[in-house]
Coordinates of N, CA and C and ligand atoms in Angstrom, one line a residue:
M1 N -20.3 10.1 3.0 CA -18.8 10.3 3.0 C -18.2 8.9 2.8
R2 N -17.2 8.9 1.9 CA -16.6 7.6 1.6 C -15.7 7.2 2.8
L3 N -14.9 8.1 3.3 CA -13.9 7.7 4.4 C -13.9 8.8 5.4
Q4 N -14.2 8.4 6.7 CA -14.1 9.3 7.8 C -13.1 8.8 8.8
V5 N -12.0 9.5 8.9 CA -10.9 9.1 9.8 C -10.9 9.9 11.1
S6 N -11.0 9.3 12.2 CA -10.9 10.0 13.5 C -9.9 9.5 14.4
K7 N -9.0 10.4 14.8 CA -8.0 10.2 15.8 C -7.2 8.9 15.5
L8 N -6.8 8.8 14.2 CA -6.0 7.6 13.8 C -4.5 7.9 14.3
Q9 N -4.0 6.9 15.1 CA -2.8 7.2 15.8 C -2.0 5.9 16.0
S10 N -0.7 6.0 16.0 CA 0.2 4.9 16.4 C 1.3 5.5 17.3
P11 N 2.1 4.6 17.9 CA 3.2 5.2 18.7 C 4.1 6.0 17.8
L12 N 4.1 5.9 16.5 CA 5.0 6.6 15.6 C 4.4 7.9 15.0
A13 N 3.1 7.9 14.9 CA 2.5 9.0 14.2 C 1.0 9.3 14.6
G14 N 0.5 10.5 14.2 CA -0.8 10.8 14.5 C -1.0 11.6 15.8
P15 N -2.2 12.0 16.2 CA -3.5 11.6 15.6 C -3.8 12.3 14.4
Y16 N -4.5 11.6 13.4 CA -5.0 12.2 12.2 C -6.5 12.1 12.1
S17 N -7.2 13.2 11.8 CA -8.6 13.2 11.5 C -8.9 13.9 10.3
F18 N -9.6 13.3 9.3 CA -10.0 14.0 8.1 C -11.1 13.1 7.4
A19 N -11.7 13.7 6.4 CA -12.7 12.9 5.7 C -12.5 13.1 4.2
L20 N -13.0 12.1 3.4 CA -12.8 12.2 2.0 C -14.1 11.6 1.4
E21 N -14.6 12.4 0.4 CA -15.9 12.0 -0.3 C -15.6 10.9 -1.3
A22 N -16.6 10.2 -1.8 CA -16.5 9.3 -2.9 C -16.2 10.1 -4.2
G23 N -15.4 9.4 -5.0 CA -15.0 10.1 -6.3 C -14.2 11.4 -6.2
R24 N -13.4 11.4 -5.1 CA -12.5 12.6 -4.9 C -11.1 12.1 -4.7
C25 N -10.2 13.0 -4.9 CA -8.8 12.7 -4.7 C -8.2 13.7 -3.7
L26 N -7.5 13.2 -2.7 CA -6.8 13.9 -1.7 C -5.3 13.7 -2.0
T27 N -4.5 14.7 -2.2 CA -3.1 14.5 -2.4 C -2.3 14.9 -1.1
I28 N -1.3 14.2 -0.9 CA -0.4 14.5 0.3 C 1.0 14.6 -0.2
S29 N 1.6 15.7 0.2 CA 3.0 15.9 -0.2 C 3.8 16.2 1.1
G30 N 5.1 16.4 1.0 CA 5.8 16.7 2.2 C 7.2 16.1 2.1
P31 N 8.1 16.5 2.9 CA 9.5 16.1 2.8 C 9.6 14.6 3.2
S32 N 10.7 14.0 2.7 CA 11.0 12.6 2.9 C 11.2 12.4 4.4
G33 N 10.5 11.3 4.9 CA 10.6 11.0 6.3 C 9.6 11.7 7.2
A34 N 8.6 12.5 6.5 CA 7.7 13.3 7.3 C 6.6 12.4 7.9
G35 N 6.4 11.2 7.3 CA 5.3 10.3 7.9 C 4.2 10.0 6.9
K36 N 4.4 10.2 5.6 CA 3.3 10.0 4.6 C 3.0 8.5 4.5
S37 N 4.1 7.7 4.4 CA 3.8 6.2 4.3 C 3.3 5.7 5.6
L38 N 3.7 6.2 6.7 CA 3.1 5.7 8.0 C 1.6 5.9 8.0
L39 N 1.2 7.0 7.5 CA -0.3 7.3 7.5 C -1.0 6.3 6.5
L40 N -0.4 6.1 5.3 CA -1.1 5.2 4.4 C -1.1 3.8 5.0
R41 N -0.1 3.4 5.7 CA 0.0 2.0 6.3 C -1.1 1.9 7.4
M42 N -1.3 3.0 8.2 CA -2.3 2.9 9.2 C -3.7 2.8 8.6
L43 N -3.9 3.6 7.5 CA -5.2 3.6 6.9 C -5.6 2.3 6.4
C44 N -4.7 1.5 5.9 CA -5.1 0.1 5.4 C -4.8 -0.9 6.5
D45 N -4.5 -0.5 7.7 CA -4.4 -1.4 8.9 C -3.2 -2.3 8.8
L46 N -2.1 -1.9 8.2 CA -0.9 -2.7 8.2 C -0.1 -2.6 9.4
D47 N -0.1 -1.4 10.0 CA 0.6 -1.2 11.3 C -0.4 -1.0 12.4
P48 N 0.0 -1.4 13.6 CA -0.9 -1.3 14.8 C -1.3 0.1 15.0
N49 N -2.6 0.4 15.2 CA -3.0 1.8 15.4 C -4.3 1.8 16.1
T50 N -4.6 3.0 16.7 CA -5.9 3.2 17.4 C -6.7 4.3 16.6
G51 N -7.9 4.5 17.0 CA -8.8 5.4 16.3 C -9.8 4.7 15.5
E52 N -10.6 5.4 14.8 CA -11.7 4.7 14.0 C -11.7 5.3 12.6
I53 N -12.1 4.4 11.7 CA -12.3 4.9 10.3 C -13.6 4.3 9.8
L54 N -14.5 5.1 9.2 CA -15.7 4.7 8.6 C -15.5 4.6 7.1
L55 N -16.0 3.5 6.5 CA -16.0 3.4 5.1 C -17.4 3.4 4.6
D56 N -17.9 4.3 3.9 CA -19.3 4.5 3.5 C -20.2 4.3 4.8
G57 N -19.7 4.8 5.9 CA -20.5 4.7 7.1 C -20.2 3.5 8.0
A58 N -19.5 2.5 7.4 CA -19.3 1.2 8.2 C -18.0 1.3 8.9
P59 N -18.0 1.0 10.2 CA -16.8 1.1 11.0 C -15.8 0.0 10.6
R60 N -14.5 0.4 10.5 CA -13.4 -0.6 10.3 C -13.4 -1.7 11.4
S61 N -13.7 -1.2 12.6 CA -13.7 -2.2 13.8 C -14.6 -3.3 13.6
G62 N -15.6 -3.2 12.7 CA -16.6 -4.3 12.5 C -16.2 -5.2 11.4
M63 N -15.0 -5.0 10.8 CA -14.6 -5.8 9.7 C -13.3 -6.5 10.0
S64 N -13.0 -7.7 9.3 CA -11.7 -8.3 9.4 C -10.7 -7.5 8.6
A65 N -9.4 -7.7 8.9 CA -8.4 -7.0 8.2 C -8.5 -7.3 6.7
P66 N -8.6 -8.6 6.3 CA -8.7 -8.9 4.8 C -9.9 -8.2 4.2
E67 N -11.0 -8.2 4.9 CA -12.2 -7.5 4.4 C -12.0 -6.0 4.1
W68 N -11.3 -5.4 5.1 CA -11.0 -4.0 5.0 C -10.0 -3.7 3.8
R69 N -8.9 -4.6 3.8 CA -7.9 -4.3 2.8 C -8.3 -4.7 1.3
A70 N -9.5 -5.4 1.2 CA -10.0 -5.6 -0.1 C -10.7 -4.4 -0.7
Q71 N -11.1 -3.5 0.2 CA -11.8 -2.3 -0.2 C -10.9 -1.0 -0.1
V72 N -10.0 -1.0 0.8 CA -9.0 0.1 1.0 C -7.7 -0.5 0.6
V73 N -7.3 -0.3 -0.6 CA -6.1 -0.9 -1.2 C -4.9 0.0 -1.1
Y74 N -3.8 -0.5 -0.6 CA -2.6 0.2 -0.5 C -1.5 -0.2 -1.5
Q75 N -1.0 0.7 -2.2 CA 0.1 0.4 -3.1 C 1.4 1.1 -2.7
P76 N 2.3 0.4 -2.1 CA 3.5 1.1 -1.6 C 4.4 1.6 -2.7
A77 N 5.4 2.4 -2.4 CA 6.3 3.0 -3.4 C 7.0 1.9 -4.1
E78 N 7.3 0.8 -3.4 CA 8.0 -0.3 -4.0 C 7.2 -1.6 -3.7
P79 N 6.2 -1.9 -4.6 CA 5.3 -3.0 -4.3 C 6.0 -4.3 -4.3
A80 N 5.6 -5.3 -3.5 CA 6.2 -6.6 -3.5 C 5.5 -7.5 -4.5
W81 N 6.3 -8.4 -5.0 CA 5.8 -9.5 -5.9 C 6.2 -10.8 -5.4
W82 N 5.4 -11.8 -5.3 CA 5.7 -13.0 -4.6 C 5.6 -14.2 -5.5
L83 N 5.2 -14.0 -6.8 CA 5.1 -15.1 -7.7 C 6.0 -14.8 -8.9
P84 N 6.4 -15.8 -9.7 CA 7.4 -15.5 -10.8 C 7.0 -14.5 -11.8
T85 N 5.7 -14.6 -12.3 CA 5.3 -13.7 -13.3 C 4.2 -12.7 -12.8
A86 N 4.1 -11.6 -13.5 CA 3.1 -10.6 -13.0 C 1.7 -11.2 -13.2
G87 N 1.5 -12.0 -14.3 CA 0.2 -12.5 -14.6 C -0.3 -13.5 -13.5
A88 N 0.7 -14.2 -12.9 CA 0.3 -15.2 -11.8 C -0.3 -14.5 -10.6
H89 N -0.2 -13.2 -10.5 CA -0.7 -12.5 -9.3 C -2.2 -12.2 -9.5
F90 N -2.8 -12.4 -10.7 CA -4.2 -12.1 -10.9 C -5.1 -13.3 -10.7
K91 N -6.3 -13.1 -10.1 CA -7.3 -14.1 -10.0 C -8.1 -14.2 -11.3
P92 N -8.6 -15.4 -11.6 CA -9.3 -15.6 -12.9 C -10.4 -14.5 -13.2
H93 N -11.1 -14.1 -12.1 CA -12.2 -13.1 -12.3 C -11.7 -11.7 -12.6
Q94 N -10.3 -11.5 -12.4 CA -9.8 -10.2 -12.7 C -9.2 -10.0 -14.1
I95 N -9.1 -11.2 -14.8 CA -8.3 -11.2 -16.1 C -8.9 -10.2 -17.1
Q96 N -10.2 -10.2 -17.2 CA -10.9 -9.3 -18.2 C -10.5 -7.9 -17.9
R97 N -10.7 -7.5 -16.7 CA -10.3 -6.1 -16.3 C -8.9 -5.8 -16.5
V98 N -8.0 -6.8 -16.3 CA -6.6 -6.6 -16.5 C -6.3 -6.2 -18.0
H99 N -7.0 -7.0 -18.8 CA -6.8 -6.8 -20.3 C -7.4 -5.4 -20.7
E100 N -8.3 -4.9 -20.0 CA -8.8 -3.6 -20.3 C -7.8 -2.5 -19.9
L101 N -7.2 -2.8 -18.8 CA -6.3 -1.8 -18.2 C -4.9 -1.7 -18.9
L102 N -4.4 -2.9 -19.3 CA -3.1 -2.9 -19.9 C -2.8 -1.8 -21.0
P103 N -3.7 -1.8 -22.0 CA -3.4 -0.8 -23.1 C -3.5 0.7 -22.6
Q104 N -4.3 0.9 -21.5 CA -4.5 2.2 -21.0 C -3.2 2.7 -20.4
L105 N -2.3 1.8 -20.0 CA -1.0 2.1 -19.4 C 0.1 1.8 -20.4
K106 N -0.3 1.6 -21.6 CA 0.7 1.4 -22.7 C 1.6 0.1 -22.4
L107 N 0.9 -0.9 -21.9 CA 1.6 -2.2 -21.6 C 1.0 -3.3 -22.5
T108 N 1.8 -4.2 -23.0 CA 1.3 -5.3 -23.9 C 1.0 -6.5 -23.0
P109 N 0.0 -7.3 -23.4 CA -0.4 -8.4 -22.6 C 0.7 -9.5 -22.5
T110 N 1.7 -9.5 -23.4 CA 2.8 -10.5 -23.3 C 3.6 -10.3 -22.0
L111 N 3.6 -9.0 -21.5 CA 4.4 -8.8 -20.3 C 3.9 -9.5 -19.1
L112 N 2.6 -10.0 -19.2 CA 2.0 -10.8 -18.1 C 2.8 -12.1 -17.9
E113 N 3.4 -12.6 -19.0 CA 4.1 -13.9 -18.9 C 5.5 -13.8 -18.6
H114 N 6.1 -12.5 -18.6 CA 7.5 -12.3 -18.3 C 7.8 -12.5 -16.8
E115 N 9.0 -12.9 -16.5 CA 9.5 -12.9 -15.1 C 9.4 -11.5 -14.6
V116 N 8.8 -11.3 -13.4 CA 8.7 -10.0 -12.8 C 10.1 -9.3 -12.8
S117 N 11.1 -10.0 -12.4 CA 12.4 -9.5 -12.3 C 13.0 -9.0 -13.6
R118 N 12.4 -9.4 -14.8 CA 12.9 -9.0 -16.1 C 12.1 -7.7 -16.6
L119 N 11.0 -7.4 -15.9 CA 10.3 -6.2 -16.3 C 11.1 -5.0 -15.9
S120 N 11.0 -3.9 -16.7 CA 11.7 -2.7 -16.3 C 11.0 -2.1 -15.1
T121 N 11.7 -1.2 -14.4 CA 11.1 -0.6 -13.2 C 9.8 0.1 -13.5
G122 N 9.8 0.8 -14.6 CA 8.5 1.5 -15.0 C 7.4 0.5 -15.4
E123 N 7.7 -0.6 -16.0 CA 6.7 -1.6 -16.4 C 6.2 -2.2 -15.1
R124 N 7.1 -2.5 -14.1 CA 6.7 -3.1 -12.9 C 5.7 -2.1 -12.1
Q125 N 6.1 -0.8 -12.2 CA 5.3 0.1 -11.4 C 3.9 0.2 -12.0
R126 N 3.8 0.2 -13.4 CA 2.5 0.3 -14.0 C 1.7 -1.0 -13.8
M127 N 2.4 -2.2 -13.8 CA 1.8 -3.5 -13.5 C 1.2 -3.5 -12.1
A128 N 1.9 -2.9 -11.2 CA 1.5 -2.8 -9.8 C 0.2 -2.0 -9.7
L129 N 0.1 -0.9 -10.5 CA -1.2 -0.2 -10.5 C -2.3 -1.0 -11.0
I130 N -2.1 -1.8 -12.0 CA -3.1 -2.6 -12.6 C -3.5 -3.6 -11.5
R131 N -2.6 -4.2 -10.8 CA -2.9 -5.1 -9.7 C -3.8 -4.4 -8.7
S132 N -3.5 -3.2 -8.3 CA -4.3 -2.5 -7.3 C -5.7 -2.2 -7.9
L133 N -5.8 -1.7 -9.1 CA -7.1 -1.4 -9.7 C -8.0 -2.6 -10.0
A134 N -7.3 -3.7 -10.3 CA -8.1 -5.0 -10.5 C -8.8 -5.4 -9.3
C135 N -8.5 -4.9 -8.1 CA -9.3 -5.2 -6.9 C -10.5 -4.3 -6.8
N136 N -10.7 -3.4 -7.7 CA -11.9 -2.5 -7.7 C -12.0 -1.8 -6.3
P137 N -10.9 -1.1 -5.9 CA -11.0 -0.6 -4.5 C -12.0 0.6 -4.4
K138 N -12.6 0.7 -3.2 CA -13.4 1.9 -2.9 C -12.5 3.1 -2.6
V139 N -11.4 2.8 -1.9 CA -10.3 3.8 -1.7 C -9.0 3.2 -2.1
L140 N -8.3 3.9 -2.9 CA -6.9 3.5 -3.3 C -5.9 4.4 -2.6
L141 N -4.9 3.8 -2.0 CA -3.9 4.6 -1.3 C -2.6 4.4 -2.1
L142 N -2.1 5.4 -2.8 CA -1.0 5.3 -3.7 C 0.2 6.1 -3.2
D143 N 1.3 5.4 -3.1 CA 2.6 6.1 -2.7 C 3.5 6.3 -3.9
E144 N 3.6 7.5 -4.4 CA 4.5 7.8 -5.5 C 4.3 6.9 -6.7
P145 N 3.1 6.8 -7.3 CA 2.9 5.7 -8.3 C 3.6 6.0 -9.6
T146 N 4.1 7.2 -9.8 CA 4.7 7.5 -11.1 C 6.2 7.9 -11.0
A147 N 6.8 7.5 -9.9 CA 8.2 7.9 -9.6 C 9.2 7.4 -10.7
A148 N 8.9 6.2 -11.2 CA 9.9 5.6 -12.2 C 9.5 5.8 -13.6
L149 N 8.5 6.6 -13.9 CA 7.9 6.6 -15.3 C 8.4 7.8 -16.1
D150 N 8.4 7.5 -17.4 CA 8.7 8.6 -18.4 C 7.5 9.5 -18.6
P151 N 7.6 10.7 -19.1 CA 6.5 11.6 -19.2 C 5.2 11.1 -19.8
E152 N 5.4 10.3 -20.9 CA 4.2 9.7 -21.6 C 3.5 8.7 -20.7
S153 N 4.2 7.9 -19.9 CA 3.6 7.0 -19.0 C 3.0 7.7 -17.8
V154 N 3.6 8.8 -17.4 CA 3.0 9.6 -16.3 C 1.6 10.1 -16.8
S155 N 1.6 10.6 -18.0 CA 0.3 11.2 -18.5 C -0.8 10.1 -18.6
A156 N -0.3 8.9 -19.1 CA -1.3 7.8 -19.2 C -1.8 7.3 -17.9
T157 N -0.9 7.3 -16.9 CA -1.3 6.9 -15.5 C -2.2 7.9 -14.9
E158 N -1.9 9.2 -15.1 CA -2.8 10.3 -14.5 C -4.2 10.2 -15.2
A159 N -4.2 10.0 -16.5 CA -5.5 9.9 -17.2 C -6.3 8.7 -16.7
L160 N -5.7 7.6 -16.5 CA -6.4 6.4 -16.0 C -6.9 6.7 -14.6
L161 N -6.1 7.3 -13.7 CA -6.5 7.6 -12.4 C -7.7 8.6 -12.4
R162 N -7.7 9.5 -13.3 CA -8.8 10.5 -13.4 C -10.1 9.8 -13.8
R163 N -10.0 8.8 -14.7 CA -11.2 8.1 -15.1 C -11.7 7.2 -13.9
E164 N -10.8 6.6 -13.1 CA -11.2 5.8 -12.0 C -11.9 6.7 -10.9
I165 N -11.3 7.9 -10.7 CA -11.9 8.8 -9.8 C -13.3 9.3 -10.2
D166 N -13.4 9.5 -11.5 CA -14.7 10.0 -12.1 C -15.8 8.8 -12.0
A167 N -15.2 7.6 -11.9 CA -16.1 6.4 -11.8 C -16.4 6.1 -10.3
D168 N -16.1 7.0 -9.4 CA -16.5 6.9 -8.0 C -15.4 6.4 -7.0
M169 N -14.2 6.0 -7.6 CA -13.1 5.6 -6.6 C -12.6 6.8 -5.9
S170 N -12.3 6.7 -4.6 CA -11.6 7.7 -3.9 C -10.1 7.4 -3.8
L171 N -9.3 8.5 -4.0 CA -7.9 8.3 -4.1 C -7.1 9.1 -3.1
I172 N -6.2 8.5 -2.3 CA -5.3 9.3 -1.5 C -3.9 9.1 -2.1
L173 N -3.4 10.1 -2.6 CA -2.2 10.1 -3.5 C -1.0 10.8 -2.8
V174 N 0.0 10.1 -2.5 CA 1.2 10.7 -2.0 C 2.1 11.0 -3.2
T175 N 2.4 12.3 -3.4 CA 3.2 12.7 -4.6 C 4.1 13.8 -4.2
H176 N 5.3 13.8 -4.9 CA 6.2 15.0 -4.7 C 6.0 15.9 -5.9
S177 N 5.1 15.6 -6.8 CA 4.9 16.4 -8.0 C 3.7 17.4 -7.8
T178 N 4.1 18.7 -7.8 CA 3.0 19.7 -7.6 C 2.1 19.7 -8.8
A179 N 2.6 19.4 -10.0 CA 1.7 19.4 -11.2 C 0.8 18.2 -11.1
Q180 N 1.2 17.1 -10.6 CA 0.3 15.9 -10.5 C -0.7 16.2 -9.4
A181 N -0.3 16.8 -8.3 CA -1.3 17.1 -7.2 C -2.4 18.1 -7.8
Q182 N -2.0 19.0 -8.6 CA -2.9 20.0 -9.2 C -3.8 19.3 -10.2
T183 N -3.2 18.4 -11.0 CA -4.0 17.7 -12.0 C -5.1 16.8 -11.4
L184 N -4.7 16.0 -10.4 CA -5.6 15.0 -9.9 C -6.4 15.4 -8.6
G185 N -5.8 16.2 -7.8 CA -6.4 16.4 -6.5 C -7.5 17.5 -6.4
Q186 N -8.5 17.2 -5.6 CA -9.5 18.3 -5.3 C -9.1 18.9 -3.9
R187 N -8.4 18.1 -3.1 CA -7.9 18.6 -1.8 C -6.4 18.3 -1.7
H188 N -5.7 19.1 -1.0 CA -4.3 18.9 -0.8 C -3.9 19.1 0.7
M189 N -3.0 18.2 1.1 CA -2.5 18.3 2.4 C -1.0 18.2 2.4
T190 N -0.3 18.8 3.3 CA 1.1 18.7 3.4 C 1.4 18.0 4.8
M191 N 2.3 17.0 4.7 CA 2.8 16.4 6.0 C 4.1 17.0 6.4
R192 N 4.1 17.5 7.6 CA 5.4 18.0 8.1 C 5.5 17.5 9.6
D193 N 6.7 16.9 9.9 CA 6.9 16.4 11.2 C 5.7 15.6 11.7
R194 N 5.2 14.7 10.8 CA 4.1 13.8 11.2 C 2.8 14.5 11.5
A195 N 2.6 15.8 11.1 CA 1.4 16.5 11.3 C 0.9 16.9 9.9
L196 N -0.5 16.8 9.7 CA -1.1 17.1 8.4 C -1.6 18.5 8.4
H197 N -1.3 19.3 7.3 CA -1.8 20.6 7.2 C -2.6 20.7 5.9
E198 N -3.8 21.2 5.9 CA -4.5 21.4 4.7 C -4.0 22.7 3.9
G199 N -4.0 22.6 2.6 CA -3.5 23.8 1.9 C -3.4 23.6 0.4
T200 N -2.6 24.3 -0.3 CA -2.4 24.2 -1.7 C -1.2 23.3 -2.0
P201 N -1.1 22.7 -3.2 CA 0.0 21.8 -3.4 C 1.4 22.5 -3.4
Ligands
ATP1 N1 8.5 0.7 12.0 C1 9.1 1.9 12.3 N2 9.8 2.1 13.4 C2 10.4 3.2 13.7 N3 10.5 4.3 12.8 C3 9.8 4.1 11.6 C4 9.1 2.9 11.3 N4 8.6 3.1 10.0 C5 9.0 4.3 9.6 N5 9.7 4.9 10.6 C6 10.3 6.3 10.5 O1 9.2 7.2 10.5 C7 9.5 8.3 9.6 C8 8.5 8.5 8.6 O2 8.6 7.5 7.6 P1 7.7 7.4 6.3 O3 8.1 6.2 5.6 O4 6.2 7.6 6.7 O5 8.2 8.7 5.6 P2 7.6 9.4 4.2 O6 7.0 10.7 4.5 O7 6.7 8.4 3.5 O8 9.0 9.5 3.4 P3 9.4 9.3 1.8 O9 8.8 10.5 1.1 O10 10.9 9.3 1.9 O11 8.8 8.0 1.4 C9 10.9 8.0 9.0 O12 11.9 8.8 9.8 C10 11.1 6.5 9.2 O13 12.4 6.2 9.4

């Protein structure tokens, strides 16, 4: 099992227990404010929480936070940028992978040199996904990754995510799109009042 979550809890949300296999996608939907982002933040250990998570059988409690977050990568709905250009956020060993990913999301390499603030919202959102995938995560936690995208970019993003899932990445995807949940997810959960319910999208 790729991810085994037991009794994950914070003062604000939980407890949550579920498991996700390698190369599978779990989608989570639910009304605004239901607690979806709180769950993703706990999974990548950004907010204080109790409980245990196993990653390919290895307990999170035995890893440092950076070690954990290198493998369980969280992309919030509005990702932060801390350097002037998108390209500056990549490490040298990631560059080849970045150049493979750019055309798959219909982005040109010149955008790497533009000021992040000059990129369109949709370009920034796709660039953020490239940043997440360039880490080669075992588990990717995505919060509404296509919210700002036109239909063609949504299709390109979904196709890329499908290929990554088929290549063994596990994805937990928060989405308000029923069609997207059906396209990408093998399992679906709904968050209501900070409780998770298994079901159909
Ligand atoms: N640090 C915090 N302290 C107190 N309340 C918080 C904190 N962070 C989030 N909340 C509250 O917890 C609730 C769940 O927030 P969360 O961001 O998980 O919602 P969500 O389901 O992701 O919503 P959306 O679909 O709008 O992104 C919200 O009411 C939010 O205001």
